[in-house]
Amino acid sequence: MGSLEISPTVWIVTIVVIVALLALDLAVAAWRPHAVGFGEAVAWSVFYVAVAIVFGLIFMAWAGGGYGTEYFAGYLVEKSLSVDNLFVFVIIISTFAVPEEHQHKVLTFGIIAALIMRAIFIAAGATLLNLFSFMFLVFGLLLIFTAVQLFRHRNEDPQVDDNVLVRATRRVLPVAPDYVDGRLVTRLDGRRVVTPLFIVLIAIGSTDLLFALDSIPAVFGITQEPYIVFVANAFALIGLRALFFLVKGLLDRLVYLSTGLALILALIGVKLVLHWGHTLDDRVPEVETPVSLGLILVILTITVVASLIKVRRDPTARAHAGSLRAHDDQRPDAG
């Protein structure tokens, strides 16, 4: 399978479609601000997943089955990571007690920041892989390390207050005691101060950065085609606002989500390391994309089914987003 040739016209049309879908998602919320119900969240989430699938089928018919398989495998990986990303969004919003009327603003910022950061990392990642084949080894080892840490601390949640950027911001800037009509900056006793919403956006932005560091090497483990990496990420991120309101009520039940993600990241990490070895010696085996896609589907299915069985047997079991390092004041209590 040769390199995928994408004309500037196809890139432009793709970006216009993605921006239009993102604008639709955000415009719906801005046009009629309201608490999104479960049924509405399900309907919009199904719509955006359907759009991603239709795009994948059209792309497969146009580019061929091999590239189509890479797209669907990449989309599955990125969608799984975006759910975990949303898990952390829920924790941040809960930790900082963001009023419901301001949650849309936080989610909008989070989605746009995630798209921008991932686009930057995609460009950088593609350049590095083209210049240095050993970057496959670096990316692979990074994913394996992340997978091991996530599995070790799968029953913990990241401590938002312990976020380096959040601590630094609080140390450098004076913070207002409460939210002020959704502003980021206000005046208090004659001096300019930032509001808690500003701190929340710092936390969300740094979370997006960390997830971009994981997600881009992960999808490059599926395909080295920048176009497929971009569309897999973009379609996984579009519709996150609706998915947020859907998973807010379901995430607690996915008690094995962190374990499943750790296995997927480890699998792709091994795939990247083997690919690097194959560039040095043809005798080193490679994991083909259809095999990766099958294994990812199996892991996700087992994760969901096992989680639901666990919660049915133990209604007190609660899911955790997982953490990359231990926190002394947290103790495992589920999964």
Coordinates of C-alpha atoms in Angstrom, one line a residue:
M1 CA 0.0 0.0 0.0
G2 CA 1.7 3.2 -1.2
S3 CA 1.5 6.6 0.3
L4 CA -1.9 8.3 0.4
E5 CA -2.0 11.3 -1.9
I6 CA -4.4 14.0 -0.7
S7 CA -4.9 17.0 -2.9
P8 CA -5.2 20.5 -1.4
T9 CA -8.9 20.6 -2.5
V10 CA -9.7 17.4 -0.5
W11 CA -7.9 18.9 2.6
I12 CA -9.9 22.1 2.2
V13 CA -13.3 20.3 1.8
T14 CA -12.5 18.1 4.7
I15 CA -11.6 21.0 7.0
V16 CA -14.7 22.9 5.9
V17 CA -17.0 19.9 6.7
I18 CA -15.3 19.5 10.1
V19 CA -15.5 23.2 11.0
A20 CA -19.2 23.2 9.9
L21 CA -20.0 20.2 12.1
L22 CA -18.2 21.8 15.1
A23 CA -20.0 25.1 14.5
L24 CA -23.3 23.2 14.3
D25 CA -22.6 21.5 17.7
L26 CA -21.6 24.8 19.4
A27 CA -24.3 26.9 17.7
V28 CA -27.1 24.5 18.9
A29 CA -25.9 25.0 22.5
A30 CA -25.5 28.8 22.1
W31 CA -28.8 29.3 20.3
R32 CA -30.9 27.6 23.0
P33 CA -28.9 27.4 26.3
H34 CA -30.5 24.7 28.5
A35 CA -29.7 21.7 30.6
V36 CA -29.2 18.8 28.1
G37 CA -31.3 15.8 28.9
F38 CA -30.2 12.2 28.5
G39 CA -32.5 11.6 25.5
E40 CA -31.2 14.7 23.7
A41 CA -27.6 13.8 24.5
V42 CA -28.1 10.2 23.1
A43 CA -29.7 11.6 19.9
W44 CA -26.8 14.0 19.2
S45 CA -24.1 11.5 20.1
V46 CA -25.6 8.9 17.8
F47 CA -25.8 11.5 15.0
Y48 CA -22.1 12.4 15.3
V49 CA -21.0 8.8 15.4
A50 CA -23.2 8.1 12.4
V51 CA -21.5 11.0 10.5
A52 CA -18.1 9.6 11.4
I53 CA -19.1 6.1 10.1
V54 CA -20.6 7.5 6.9
F55 CA -17.4 9.5 6.3
G56 CA -15.4 6.3 6.9
L57 CA -17.4 4.3 4.4
I58 CA -17.1 7.1 1.8
F59 CA -13.4 7.3 2.5
M60 CA -13.0 3.5 2.3
A61 CA -14.8 3.5 -1.1
W62 CA -12.5 6.3 -2.4
A63 CA -9.1 5.4 -0.9
G64 CA -9.4 1.6 -0.5
G65 CA -10.1 -0.9 2.2
G66 CA -6.6 -0.7 3.8
Y67 CA -6.8 3.0 4.4
G68 CA -10.5 2.7 5.4
T69 CA -9.5 0.1 8.1
E70 CA -6.8 2.5 9.3
Y71 CA -9.4 5.2 9.7
F72 CA -11.8 3.1 11.7
A73 CA -9.1 1.7 13.9
G74 CA -7.7 5.3 14.5
Y75 CA -11.3 6.6 15.2
L76 CA -12.0 3.9 17.7
V77 CA -8.8 4.6 19.6
E78 CA -9.3 8.3 19.6
K79 CA -13.0 8.0 20.6
S80 CA -12.0 5.8 23.5
L81 CA -9.4 8.3 24.7
S82 CA -11.9 11.2 24.2
V83 CA -14.3 9.5 26.6
D84 CA -11.5 9.3 29.2
N85 CA -10.7 13.0 28.4
L86 CA -14.4 13.8 29.1
F87 CA -14.1 11.8 32.4
V88 CA -11.4 14.3 33.5
F89 CA -13.6 17.2 32.3
V90 CA -16.3 15.9 34.6
I91 CA -13.9 15.8 37.5
I92 CA -12.6 19.3 36.8
I93 CA -16.1 20.8 36.6
S94 CA -17.1 19.0 39.8
T95 CA -13.9 19.9 41.6
F96 CA -14.3 23.6 40.9
A97 CA -18.1 23.5 41.2
V98 CA -18.7 25.2 37.8
P99 CA -22.3 26.5 37.7
E100 CA -24.4 24.7 35.1
E101 CA -24.8 27.9 33.0
H102 CA -21.1 28.2 32.6
Q103 CA -20.3 24.5 31.8
H104 CA -21.1 25.1 28.1
K105 CA -18.3 27.7 27.9
V106 CA -15.9 25.3 29.6
L107 CA -16.7 22.5 27.2
T108 CA -16.5 24.8 24.1
F109 CA -13.0 25.9 25.2
G110 CA -12.0 22.3 25.9
I111 CA -13.1 21.0 22.5
I112 CA -11.6 23.8 20.5
A113 CA -8.3 23.7 22.5
A114 CA -8.2 19.9 22.0
L115 CA -8.6 20.2 18.2
I116 CA -5.9 22.9 18.0
M117 CA -3.4 21.1 20.1
R118 CA -3.9 17.8 18.3
A119 CA -3.5 19.5 14.9
I120 CA -0.2 20.9 16.1
F121 CA 1.0 17.6 17.4
I122 CA -0.2 15.8 14.2
A123 CA 2.0 18.1 12.1
A124 CA 4.9 17.8 14.5
G125 CA 4.5 14.0 14.8
A126 CA 4.3 13.5 11.0
T127 CA 7.4 15.6 10.5
L128 CA 9.4 13.7 13.2
L129 CA 8.4 10.3 11.8
N130 CA 9.4 11.3 8.3
L131 CA 12.8 12.5 9.5
F132 CA 13.7 10.0 12.2
S133 CA 12.5 6.4 12.1
F134 CA 13.6 5.9 15.7
M135 CA 10.7 8.1 16.7
F136 CA 8.5 5.0 16.2
L137 CA 10.5 3.5 19.1
V138 CA 10.2 6.7 21.2
F139 CA 6.4 6.9 20.6
G140 CA 6.1 3.2 21.3
L141 CA 8.0 3.4 24.6
L142 CA 6.0 6.5 25.6
L143 CA 2.7 4.6 25.1
I144 CA 3.9 1.5 26.9
F145 CA 5.1 3.7 29.9
T146 CA 1.7 5.5 29.9
A147 CA -0.1 2.2 29.7
V148 CA 1.8 0.8 32.7
Q149 CA 1.3 3.9 34.8
L150 CA -2.4 4.1 33.9
F151 CA -2.9 0.4 34.8
R152 CA -1.0 0.8 38.1
H153 CA -3.2 3.8 39.1
R154 CA -6.4 2.7 37.4
N155 CA -8.4 3.1 40.6
E156 CA -7.5 6.7 41.1
D157 CA -8.6 10.1 39.7
P158 CA -6.2 12.8 38.7
Q159 CA -6.0 15.5 41.3
V160 CA -6.9 18.7 39.6
D161 CA -5.8 21.0 42.5
D162 CA -2.3 19.3 42.2
N163 CA -2.0 20.4 38.5
V164 CA 1.3 22.2 38.0
L165 CA -0.2 25.0 35.9
V166 CA -3.2 25.5 38.2
R167 CA -0.9 25.8 41.2
A168 CA 1.4 28.2 39.4
T169 CA -1.5 30.4 38.2
R170 CA -2.9 30.6 41.8
R171 CA 0.6 31.5 43.0
V172 CA 1.1 34.3 40.5
L173 CA -2.4 35.7 40.0
P174 CA -5.0 36.8 42.6
V175 CA -8.2 34.8 42.2
A176 CA -11.7 36.0 43.0
P177 CA -13.7 33.9 45.5
D178 CA -16.6 33.2 43.2
Y179 CA -17.8 33.0 39.5
V180 CA -18.7 36.5 38.2
D181 CA -21.2 36.2 35.4
G182 CA -18.9 33.8 33.5
R183 CA -16.1 36.4 33.2
L184 CA -12.5 35.4 33.1
V185 CA -11.2 38.6 34.7
T186 CA -12.9 41.1 37.1
R187 CA -12.2 43.8 39.6
L188 CA -12.1 43.2 43.3
D189 CA -11.4 46.0 45.8
G190 CA -10.0 48.1 43.0
R191 CA -7.6 45.5 41.6
R192 CA -7.8 43.2 38.6
V193 CA -8.2 39.5 39.5
V194 CA -9.0 36.3 37.6
T195 CA -12.1 34.3 38.3
P196 CA -12.3 30.6 39.2
L197 CA -13.5 30.1 35.5
F198 CA -10.0 31.2 34.4
I199 CA -8.4 28.6 36.6
V200 CA -10.9 26.0 35.2
L201 CA -9.8 26.8 31.7
I202 CA -6.1 26.5 32.7
A203 CA -6.9 23.0 34.1
I204 CA -8.9 22.0 31.0
G205 CA -6.2 23.3 28.6
S206 CA -3.4 21.4 30.4
T207 CA -5.6 18.3 30.4
D208 CA -6.0 18.6 26.6
L209 CA -2.2 18.9 26.3
L210 CA -1.6 15.7 28.2
F211 CA -4.2 13.8 26.2
A212 CA -2.8 15.1 22.9
L213 CA 0.6 13.8 24.0
D214 CA -1.0 10.3 24.4
S215 CA -3.5 10.3 21.6
I216 CA -1.2 11.4 18.7
P217 CA 1.4 8.7 19.2
A218 CA -1.5 6.2 19.7
V219 CA -3.1 7.0 16.3
F220 CA 0.3 7.2 14.6
G221 CA 0.7 3.6 15.8
I222 CA -2.3 2.8 13.6
T223 CA -1.4 4.8 10.5
Q224 CA 1.4 7.1 9.4
E225 CA -0.9 9.1 7.1
P226 CA -1.4 12.6 8.4
Y227 CA -4.8 12.9 6.7
I228 CA -6.1 9.8 8.4
V229 CA -4.6 10.9 11.8
F230 CA -6.3 14.3 11.4
V231 CA -9.8 13.0 10.4
A232 CA -9.8 10.2 13.0
N233 CA -9.0 12.8 15.7
A234 CA -11.4 15.4 14.4
F235 CA -14.4 13.1 14.1
A236 CA -13.6 11.6 17.5
L237 CA -13.7 15.1 19.1
I238 CA -16.8 16.5 17.3
G239 CA -19.9 16.0 19.3
L240 CA -18.0 15.9 22.6
R241 CA -20.3 18.4 24.1
A242 CA -23.3 16.1 23.7
L243 CA -21.2 13.1 24.7
F244 CA -20.3 14.9 27.9
F245 CA -23.9 15.1 29.0
L246 CA -24.4 11.5 28.0
V247 CA -21.4 10.0 29.8
K248 CA -21.8 12.2 32.9
G249 CA -24.5 9.7 34.0
L250 CA -22.8 6.6 32.6
L251 CA -19.1 7.0 33.4
D252 CA -19.4 5.8 37.0
R253 CA -20.5 2.4 35.6
L254 CA -17.4 2.0 33.3
V255 CA -15.3 0.7 36.2
Y256 CA -12.8 -1.0 33.9
L257 CA -12.4 1.9 31.4
S258 CA -8.9 2.7 32.6
T259 CA -7.8 -0.9 32.4
G260 CA -9.2 -1.2 28.9
L261 CA -7.4 2.0 27.8
A262 CA -4.2 0.9 29.4
L263 CA -4.3 -2.4 27.3
I264 CA -5.1 -0.5 24.1
L265 CA -2.2 1.9 24.6
A266 CA 0.1 -1.0 25.5
L267 CA -1.0 -2.8 22.3
I268 CA -0.3 0.2 20.1
G269 CA 3.0 0.9 21.9
V270 CA 4.2 -2.7 21.1
K271 CA 3.0 -2.3 17.5
L272 CA 5.1 0.9 17.1
V273 CA 8.2 -0.8 18.6
L274 CA 7.8 -3.8 16.3
H275 CA 7.4 -1.4 13.3
W276 CA 10.6 0.3 14.3
G277 CA 12.3 -3.1 14.5
H278 CA 10.9 -4.0 11.1
T279 CA 12.5 -0.9 9.6
L280 CA 15.9 -2.3 10.7
D281 CA 15.3 -6.0 10.0
D282 CA 12.6 -7.5 7.8
R283 CA 12.5 -10.6 10.1
V284 CA 11.0 -8.5 12.9
P285 CA 7.2 -9.2 12.7
E286 CA 4.7 -6.4 12.3
V287 CA 1.1 -6.1 13.7
E288 CA -1.2 -5.5 10.7
T289 CA -3.9 -2.9 11.1
P290 CA -6.9 -5.3 10.7
V291 CA -5.4 -7.3 13.6
S292 CA -5.1 -4.1 15.7
L293 CA -8.7 -3.1 14.9
G294 CA -10.0 -6.5 15.9
L295 CA -8.0 -6.5 19.2
I296 CA -9.2 -3.0 20.0
L297 CA -12.8 -4.0 19.4
V298 CA -12.4 -7.0 21.6
I299 CA -10.8 -5.0 24.4
L300 CA -13.5 -2.3 24.3
T301 CA -16.3 -4.9 24.2
I302 CA -14.9 -6.8 27.2
T303 CA -14.3 -3.5 29.0
V304 CA -17.9 -2.5 28.7
V305 CA -19.5 -5.9 29.4
A306 CA -17.2 -6.6 32.4
S307 CA -17.9 -3.1 33.8
L308 CA -21.7 -3.6 33.6
I309 CA -21.4 -7.1 35.2
K310 CA -19.2 -5.6 38.0
V311 CA -21.7 -2.8 38.7
R312 CA -24.6 -5.1 38.7
R313 CA -22.9 -7.4 41.3
D314 CA -21.5 -4.5 43.3
P315 CA -23.7 -1.3 43.0
T316 CA -21.2 0.6 45.1
A317 CA -18.4 0.2 42.6
R318 CA -17.4 3.5 41.0
A319 CA -15.3 4.1 37.9
H320 CA -12.1 6.2 38.0
A321 CA -10.5 8.2 35.2
G322 CA -7.1 6.7 36.1
S323 CA -3.9 8.7 36.9
L324 CA -0.4 8.6 35.7
R325 CA 1.0 8.9 39.2
A326 CA -0.1 7.9 42.7
H327 CA -1.8 10.2 45.1
D328 CA -1.3 9.5 48.8
D329 CA -4.9 10.4 49.8
Q330 CA -6.6 8.2 47.3
R331 CA -7.3 4.5 47.8
P332 CA -8.7 2.0 45.4
D333 CA -12.4 1.2 45.9
A334 CA -13.5 -0.3 42.6
G335 CA -12.6 -2.3 39.5

